[in-house]
XYZ file of C-alpha atoms in Angstrom:
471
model
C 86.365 60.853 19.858
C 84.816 64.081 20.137
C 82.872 62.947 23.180
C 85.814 61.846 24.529
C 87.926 65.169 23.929
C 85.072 67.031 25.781
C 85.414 65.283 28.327
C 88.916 65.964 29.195
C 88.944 69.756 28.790
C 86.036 69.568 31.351
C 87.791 67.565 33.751
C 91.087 70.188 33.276
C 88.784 73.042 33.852
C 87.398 71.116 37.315
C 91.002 70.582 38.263
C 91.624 73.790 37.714
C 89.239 75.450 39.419
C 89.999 73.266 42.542
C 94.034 74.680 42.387
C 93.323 78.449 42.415
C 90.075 78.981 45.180
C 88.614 82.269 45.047
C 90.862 84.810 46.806
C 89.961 85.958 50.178
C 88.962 89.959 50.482
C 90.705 90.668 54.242
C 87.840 92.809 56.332
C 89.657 96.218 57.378
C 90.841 96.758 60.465
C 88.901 98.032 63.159
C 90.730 101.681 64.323
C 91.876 101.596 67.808
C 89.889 104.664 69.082
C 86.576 103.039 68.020
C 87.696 99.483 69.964
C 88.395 102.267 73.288
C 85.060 103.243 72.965
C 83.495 100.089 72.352
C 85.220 98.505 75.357
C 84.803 101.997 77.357
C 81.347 101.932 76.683
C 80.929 98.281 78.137
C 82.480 99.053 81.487
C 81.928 102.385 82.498
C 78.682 101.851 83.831
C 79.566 98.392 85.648
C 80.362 97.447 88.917
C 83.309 94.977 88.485
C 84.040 91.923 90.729
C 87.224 93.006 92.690
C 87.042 90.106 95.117
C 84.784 88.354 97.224
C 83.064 90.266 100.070
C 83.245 89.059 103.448
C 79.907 88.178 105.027
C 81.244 89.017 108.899
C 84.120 89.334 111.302
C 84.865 88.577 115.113
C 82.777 89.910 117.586
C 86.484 91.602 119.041
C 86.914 93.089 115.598
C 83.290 94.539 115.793
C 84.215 96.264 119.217
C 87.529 97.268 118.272
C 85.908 99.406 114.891
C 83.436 100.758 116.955
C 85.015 101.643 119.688
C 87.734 103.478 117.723
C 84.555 104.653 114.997
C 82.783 106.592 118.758
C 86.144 108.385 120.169
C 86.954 109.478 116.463
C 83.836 111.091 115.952
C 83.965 112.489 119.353
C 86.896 114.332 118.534
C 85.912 115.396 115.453
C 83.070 116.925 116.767
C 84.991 119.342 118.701
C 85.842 121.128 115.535
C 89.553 121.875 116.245
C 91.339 124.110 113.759
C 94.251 121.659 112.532
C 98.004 122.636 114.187
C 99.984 123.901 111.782
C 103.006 124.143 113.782
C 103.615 120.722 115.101
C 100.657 118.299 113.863
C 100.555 115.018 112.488
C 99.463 114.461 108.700
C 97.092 111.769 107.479
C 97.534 110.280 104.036
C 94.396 108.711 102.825
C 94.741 107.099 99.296
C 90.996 106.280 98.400
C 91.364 103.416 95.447
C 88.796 102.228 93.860
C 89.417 98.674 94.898
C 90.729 99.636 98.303
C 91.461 102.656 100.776
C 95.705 102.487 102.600
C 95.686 105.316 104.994
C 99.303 106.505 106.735
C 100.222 109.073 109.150
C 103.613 110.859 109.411
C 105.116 113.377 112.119
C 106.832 116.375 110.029
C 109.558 118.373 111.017
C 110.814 115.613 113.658
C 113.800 113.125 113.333
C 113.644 110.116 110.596
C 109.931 111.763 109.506
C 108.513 108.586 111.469
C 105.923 107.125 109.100
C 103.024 104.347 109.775
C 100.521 102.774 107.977
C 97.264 101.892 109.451
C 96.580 98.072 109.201
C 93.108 96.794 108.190
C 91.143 95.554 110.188
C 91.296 91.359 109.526
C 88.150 90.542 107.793
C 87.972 93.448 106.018
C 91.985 93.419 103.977
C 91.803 93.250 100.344
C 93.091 90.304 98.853
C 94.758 89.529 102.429
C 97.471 92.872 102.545
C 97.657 93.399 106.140
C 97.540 97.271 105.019
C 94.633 97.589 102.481
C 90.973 98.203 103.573
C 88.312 96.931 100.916
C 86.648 99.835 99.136
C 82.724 98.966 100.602
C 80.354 99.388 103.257
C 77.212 97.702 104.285
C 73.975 99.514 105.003
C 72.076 96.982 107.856
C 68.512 96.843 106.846
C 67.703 96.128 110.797
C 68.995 99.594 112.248
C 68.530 101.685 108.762
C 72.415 102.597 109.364
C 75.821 102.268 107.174
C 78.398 100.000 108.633
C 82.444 99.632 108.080
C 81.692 95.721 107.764
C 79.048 93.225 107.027
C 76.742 92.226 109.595
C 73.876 89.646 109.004
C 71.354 90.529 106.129
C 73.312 94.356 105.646
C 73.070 95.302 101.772
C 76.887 95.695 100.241
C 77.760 98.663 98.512
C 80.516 98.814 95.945
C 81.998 100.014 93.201
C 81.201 103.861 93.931
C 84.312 105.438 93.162
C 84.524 103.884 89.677
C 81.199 104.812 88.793
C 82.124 108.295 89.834
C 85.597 108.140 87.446
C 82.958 106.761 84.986
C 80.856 109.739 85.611
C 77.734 108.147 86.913
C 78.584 109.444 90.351
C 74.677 111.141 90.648
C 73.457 107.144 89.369
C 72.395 104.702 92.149
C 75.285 102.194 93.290
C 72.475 99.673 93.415
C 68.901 99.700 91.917
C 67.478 98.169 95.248
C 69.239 100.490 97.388
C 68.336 104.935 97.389
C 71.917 105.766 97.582
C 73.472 107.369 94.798
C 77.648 106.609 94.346
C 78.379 110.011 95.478
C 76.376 109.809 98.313
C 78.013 106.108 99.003
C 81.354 108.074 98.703
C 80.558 110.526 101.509
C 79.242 108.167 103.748
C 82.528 105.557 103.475
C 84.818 108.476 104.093
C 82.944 109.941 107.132
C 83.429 106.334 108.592
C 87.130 106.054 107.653
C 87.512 109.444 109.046
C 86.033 109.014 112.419
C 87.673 105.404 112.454
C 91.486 107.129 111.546
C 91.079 109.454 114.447
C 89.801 107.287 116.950
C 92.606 104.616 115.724
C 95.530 107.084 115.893
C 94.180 108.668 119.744
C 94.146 104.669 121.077
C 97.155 102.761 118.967
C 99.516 105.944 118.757
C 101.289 104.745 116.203
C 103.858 107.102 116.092
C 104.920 106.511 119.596
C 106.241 109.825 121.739
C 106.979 111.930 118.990
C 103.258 111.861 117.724
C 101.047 114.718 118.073
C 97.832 115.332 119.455
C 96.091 117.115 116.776
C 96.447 116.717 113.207
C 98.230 119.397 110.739
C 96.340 118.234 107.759
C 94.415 115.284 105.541
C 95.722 114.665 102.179
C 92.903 112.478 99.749
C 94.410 111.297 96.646
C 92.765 112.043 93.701
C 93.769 110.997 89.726
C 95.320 114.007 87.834
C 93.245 114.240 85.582
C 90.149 114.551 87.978
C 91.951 117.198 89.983
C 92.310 119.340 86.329
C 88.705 118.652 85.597
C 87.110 121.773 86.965
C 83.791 119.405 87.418
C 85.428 116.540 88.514
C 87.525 118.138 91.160
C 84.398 119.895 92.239
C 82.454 116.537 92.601
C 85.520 115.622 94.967
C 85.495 118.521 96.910
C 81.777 118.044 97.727
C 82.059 114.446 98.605
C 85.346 115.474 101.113
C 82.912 118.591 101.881
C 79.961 115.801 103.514
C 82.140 113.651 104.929
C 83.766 115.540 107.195
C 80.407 117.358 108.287
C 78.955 113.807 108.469
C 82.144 112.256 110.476
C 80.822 113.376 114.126
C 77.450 111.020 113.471
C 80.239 108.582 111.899
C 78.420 105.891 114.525
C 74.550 106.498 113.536
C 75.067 107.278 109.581
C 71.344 106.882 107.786
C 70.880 107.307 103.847
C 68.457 110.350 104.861
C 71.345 111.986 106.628
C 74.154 111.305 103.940
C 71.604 112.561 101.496
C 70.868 115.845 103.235
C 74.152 116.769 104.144
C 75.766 115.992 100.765
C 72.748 117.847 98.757
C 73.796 120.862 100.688
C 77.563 120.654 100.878
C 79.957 123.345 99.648
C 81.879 123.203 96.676
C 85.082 124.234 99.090
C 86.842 121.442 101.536
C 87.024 122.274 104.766
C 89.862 123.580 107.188
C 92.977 120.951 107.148
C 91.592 118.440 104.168
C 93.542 118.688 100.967
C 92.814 117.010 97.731
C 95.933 116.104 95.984
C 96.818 114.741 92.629
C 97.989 111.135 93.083
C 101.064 111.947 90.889
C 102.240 114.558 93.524
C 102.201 111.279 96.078
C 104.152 108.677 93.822
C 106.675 111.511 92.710
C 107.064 112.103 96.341
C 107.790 108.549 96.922
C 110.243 108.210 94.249
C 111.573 111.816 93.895
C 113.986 111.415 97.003
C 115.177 108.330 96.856
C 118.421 107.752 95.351
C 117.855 106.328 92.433
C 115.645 109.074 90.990
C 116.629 111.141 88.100
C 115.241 114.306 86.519
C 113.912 114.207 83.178
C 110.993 112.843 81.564
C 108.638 110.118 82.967
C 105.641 108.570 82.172
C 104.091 107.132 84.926
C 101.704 103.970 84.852
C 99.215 103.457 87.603
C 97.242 100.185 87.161
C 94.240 99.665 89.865
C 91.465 97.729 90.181
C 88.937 99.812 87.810
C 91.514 102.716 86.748
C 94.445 102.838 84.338
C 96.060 106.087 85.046
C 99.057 107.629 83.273
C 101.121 110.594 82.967
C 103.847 112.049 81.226
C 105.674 114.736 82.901
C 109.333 116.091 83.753
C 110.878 116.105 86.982
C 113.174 119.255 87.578
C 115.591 119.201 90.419
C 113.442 116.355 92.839
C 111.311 119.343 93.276
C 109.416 120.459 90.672
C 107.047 118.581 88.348
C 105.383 119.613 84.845
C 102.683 117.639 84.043
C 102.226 117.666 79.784
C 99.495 115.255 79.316
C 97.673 112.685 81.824
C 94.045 110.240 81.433
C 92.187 108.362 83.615
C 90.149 105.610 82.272
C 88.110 102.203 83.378
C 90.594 99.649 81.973
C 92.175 98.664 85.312
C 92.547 94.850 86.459
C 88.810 94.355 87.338
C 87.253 96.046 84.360
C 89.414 93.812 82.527
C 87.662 91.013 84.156
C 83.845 93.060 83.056
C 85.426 93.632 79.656
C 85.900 90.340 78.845
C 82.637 88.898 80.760
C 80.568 90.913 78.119
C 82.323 88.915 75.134
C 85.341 91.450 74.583
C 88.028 89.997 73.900
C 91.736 90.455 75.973
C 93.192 91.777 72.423
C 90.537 94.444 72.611
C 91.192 95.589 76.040
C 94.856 95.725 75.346
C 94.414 97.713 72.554
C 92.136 100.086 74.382
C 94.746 100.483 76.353
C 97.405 101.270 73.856
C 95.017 103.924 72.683
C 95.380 105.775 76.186
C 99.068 105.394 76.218
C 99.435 106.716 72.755
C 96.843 109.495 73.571
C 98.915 110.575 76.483
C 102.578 109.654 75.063
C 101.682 111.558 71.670
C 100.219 114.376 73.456
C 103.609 115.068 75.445
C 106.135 114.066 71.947
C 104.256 117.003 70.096
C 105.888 119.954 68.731
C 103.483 122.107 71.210
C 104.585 120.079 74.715
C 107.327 118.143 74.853
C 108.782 116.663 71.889
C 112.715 117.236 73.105
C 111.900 115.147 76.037
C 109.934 112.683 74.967
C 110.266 112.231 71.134
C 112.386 109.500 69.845
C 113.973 111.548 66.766
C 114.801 114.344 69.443
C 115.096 113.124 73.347
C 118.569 112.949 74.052
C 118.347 110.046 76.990
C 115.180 107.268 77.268
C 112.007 108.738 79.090
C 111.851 107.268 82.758
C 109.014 104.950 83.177
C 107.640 104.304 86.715
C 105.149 101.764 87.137
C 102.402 101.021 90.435
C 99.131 100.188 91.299
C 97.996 96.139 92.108
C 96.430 95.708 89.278
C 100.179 95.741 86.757
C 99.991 91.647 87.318
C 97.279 90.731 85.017
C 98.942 89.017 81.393
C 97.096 91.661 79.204
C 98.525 94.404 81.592
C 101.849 92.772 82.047
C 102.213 92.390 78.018
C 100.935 96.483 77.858
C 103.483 98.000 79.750
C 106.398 95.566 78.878
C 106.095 97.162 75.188
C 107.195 100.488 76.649
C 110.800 100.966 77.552
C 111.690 99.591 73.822
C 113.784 102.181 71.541
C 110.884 102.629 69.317
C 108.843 103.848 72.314
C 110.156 105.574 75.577
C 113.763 103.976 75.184
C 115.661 101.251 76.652
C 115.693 102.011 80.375
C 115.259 99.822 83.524
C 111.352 100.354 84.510
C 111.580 101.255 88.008
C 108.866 100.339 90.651
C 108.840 102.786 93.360
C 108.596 101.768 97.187
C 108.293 103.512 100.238
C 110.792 103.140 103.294
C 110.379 99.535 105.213
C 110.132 101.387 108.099
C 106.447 102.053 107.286
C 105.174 98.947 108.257
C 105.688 96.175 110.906
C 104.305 93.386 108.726
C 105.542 91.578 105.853
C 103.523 92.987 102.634
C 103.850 94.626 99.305
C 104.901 97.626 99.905
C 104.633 99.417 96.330
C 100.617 99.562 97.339
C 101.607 102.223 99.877
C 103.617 104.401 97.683
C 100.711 107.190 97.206
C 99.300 106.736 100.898
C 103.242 107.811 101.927
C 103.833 110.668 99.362
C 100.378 111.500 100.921
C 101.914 112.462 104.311
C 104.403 115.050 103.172
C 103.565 118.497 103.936
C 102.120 120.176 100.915
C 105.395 122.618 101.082
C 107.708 119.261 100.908
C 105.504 117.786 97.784
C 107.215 118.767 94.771
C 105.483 121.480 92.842
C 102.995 120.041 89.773
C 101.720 121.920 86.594
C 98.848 120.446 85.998
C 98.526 119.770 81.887
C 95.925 122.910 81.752
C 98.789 125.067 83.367
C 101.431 124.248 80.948
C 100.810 126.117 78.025
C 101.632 124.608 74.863
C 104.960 125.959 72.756
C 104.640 127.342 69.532
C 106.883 125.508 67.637
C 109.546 127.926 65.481
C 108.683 128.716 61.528
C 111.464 128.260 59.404
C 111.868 130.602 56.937
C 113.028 129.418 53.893
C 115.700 131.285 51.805
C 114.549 133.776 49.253
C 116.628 135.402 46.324
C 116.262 137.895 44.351
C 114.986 136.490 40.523
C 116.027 138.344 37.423
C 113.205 139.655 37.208
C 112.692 141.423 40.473
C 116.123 143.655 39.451
């Protein structure tokens, strides 16, 4: 009996033990600014995949780049001081992924505005409007080319490594030609091309002039309020317009030599100008705009740019907080080739947002304009770039314009006039390449955050009485 006893309490116990399993210890969560810099880390040294490079175009497309490449370098050559009474103005937004230029006659009726198509064979992702941000060095003739010719060496992905600050790093290890120096030598080309483009197609028909008024390049905020940044930009500009006359005969030696002794100054008529400054110019005068606070959301290729800043009047912008970072449509794809996963990414991006969007709701910026508990109306949110599409993207900014975050307002996706073009395309890539060919007097004016100096919020004194035994 005994025996028999023991032998059921042991089988209880068993049966027990199998009903209440060890409880599982959760791991703690990873903080969000560590996963930023993990997945920062992984792609800010890369050069993503955008799309596939072609490997050549028509022999008429050949002639018509070089032919317009010669008489644009001619005429830069000349040296002309720009007319600032009745030029044209170039817009040249220089994206990481791709480069939409536009030119605009000021001062004249309707503002006539035109893009410049790409050439075909050389349009990213097939817009009739967007040139692919590469060039080709052709191992045969030692020179850089505006497309691929047989056995040329690509180079790509220079402007992200310079907003990943490996500008001074090779683009390729095979290849002497450091991202910078890339840089200088793919403007000078687009330069000389522009000119010699506008002189033969004049786009803008009679009321075009001959000579320009000025070249606005597109930078990101917060590389124009980087004092080394902006001076890394200015130097690159600086070569490329000395090296735009040669445009046709470009050699690494050259590039090298002229950018290792250009200025930290741009020259005569070329502007650099915050990117922000172009999309509020695009969306500041239409009629839908509204003053207030904004965040805006730029999504490229490599880049996630945003902003928070207040529009005053359609003419004046404060700026309280901006970032630039790799975690654009493309590094998305390098994040998650290097076993990140698409949770990670998002939340590296939710870590920029909040950095900039907390940054502007503090008690020292903006918290009456952009803090839920104070803001009176929602905060406007604009959102542009190609690279918005992508599912972790698309689920990023669709958390926005909730009441918890910047309110419940329409998002609004800013477009320049149709009258821009002549061919069916999306036109919200143009937006900054339009706002690029205002007059710097017509921009609106920007603080930049580093000009907006923080408020010091008001101590409230409590109330004091006099105790018994103070009398």
């Amino acid at each position: 009996m005994k025996a028999a006893y023991q032998a059921i309490l042991e089988a209880e116990r068993a049966a027990a033990a199998v009903k209440q399993p060890a409880p599982v210890v959760a791991e703690p969560a990873i903080p969000r600014d560590t996963i930023f810099r993990k997945v920062i880390a992984a792609v800010s040294n890369t050069t993503p995949m955008i799309e596939p490079r072609p490997v050549s175009i028509t022999p008429q497309n050949q002639a018509m780049i070089n032919r317009a490449i010669v008489d644009g370098a001619a005429q830069l050559a000349k040296k002309l001081q720009p007319d600032l009474d009745d030029g044209f103005i170039v817009g040249f937004d220089f994206g990481t992924s791709s480069v939409k230029l536009a030119v605009s006659q000021p001062y004249h009726a309707d503002n006539p505005t035109k893009a410049m198509p790409a050439s075909e064979g050389l349009q990213s992702f097939g817009h009739p409007y967007l040139w692919q941000t590469a060039l080709w060095l052709d191992p045969k003739t030692g020179r850089f080319s505006l497309y691929p010719l047989p056995g040329a060496v690509t180079l790509e992905g220079f402007k992200t490594g310079i907003i990943g600050a490996h500008g001074g790093e090779l683009v390729r290890p095979d290849v002497s030609i450091t991202r910078v120096e890339a840089a200088a030598a793919f403007l000078a080309l687009h330069f000389a091309h522009f000119f010699g483009w506008y002189r033969q197609a004049k786009p803008l028909g009679p009321a075009g002039a001959d000579q320009f008024m000025a070249v606005n390049v597109g930078i990101p905020v917060a590389a124009h309020d980087d004092a080394r940044s902006f001076s890394i930009f200015k130097r690159i500009v600086a070569a490329a317009v000395e090296l735009a006359p040669f445009a046709s005969r470009l050699t690494p030696d050259l590039v090298r030599q002229t950018h290792s002794r250009s200025p930290d100054r741009l020259p005569t008529g070329f502007y650099l100008v915050p990117e922000l400054t172009a999309a509020v110019a695009g969306y500041a005068f239409a009629p839908t705009s509204q003053p207030g606070s904004h965040m805006l959301v730029d999504v490229g290729a490599s880049t996630l740019d945003i902003v928070a800043f207040n529009l005053v009047g359609r003419e004046r912008v404060a700026v309280f907080s901006a970032a630039v970072e790799l975690l654009g449509a493309a590094a998305l794809d390098s994040a998650l080739s290097r076993q990140l996963s698409a949770g990670d990414f998002k939340r590296a991006c939710d870590h920029e947002f909040e950095e900039v969007f907390g940054r502007a709701r503090s008690p020292e910026r903006a918290q009456d304009g952009f803090h839920a508990a104070y803001r009176r109306k929602p905060v406007q949110l604009l959102v542009t770039g190609g690279g918005c599409k992508t599912e972790v993207h698309d689920r990023f900014i669709a958390e926005m314009p909730t009441e918890r975050v910047l309110g419940a307002a329409p998002t609004i996706h800013p477009l320049p006039p149709k009258a821009m073009t002549d061919m069916s395309c999306d036109r919200s890539r143009l937006l900054l390449a339009y706002g690029l060919t205002r007059d710097l007097p017509d921009l609106p004016e920007i603080k930049l955050p580093s000009q907006v100096p923080s408020i010091t919020p008001l101590v409230r004194m409590e109330s004091s009485f006099v105790g018994p035994e103070m009398t």
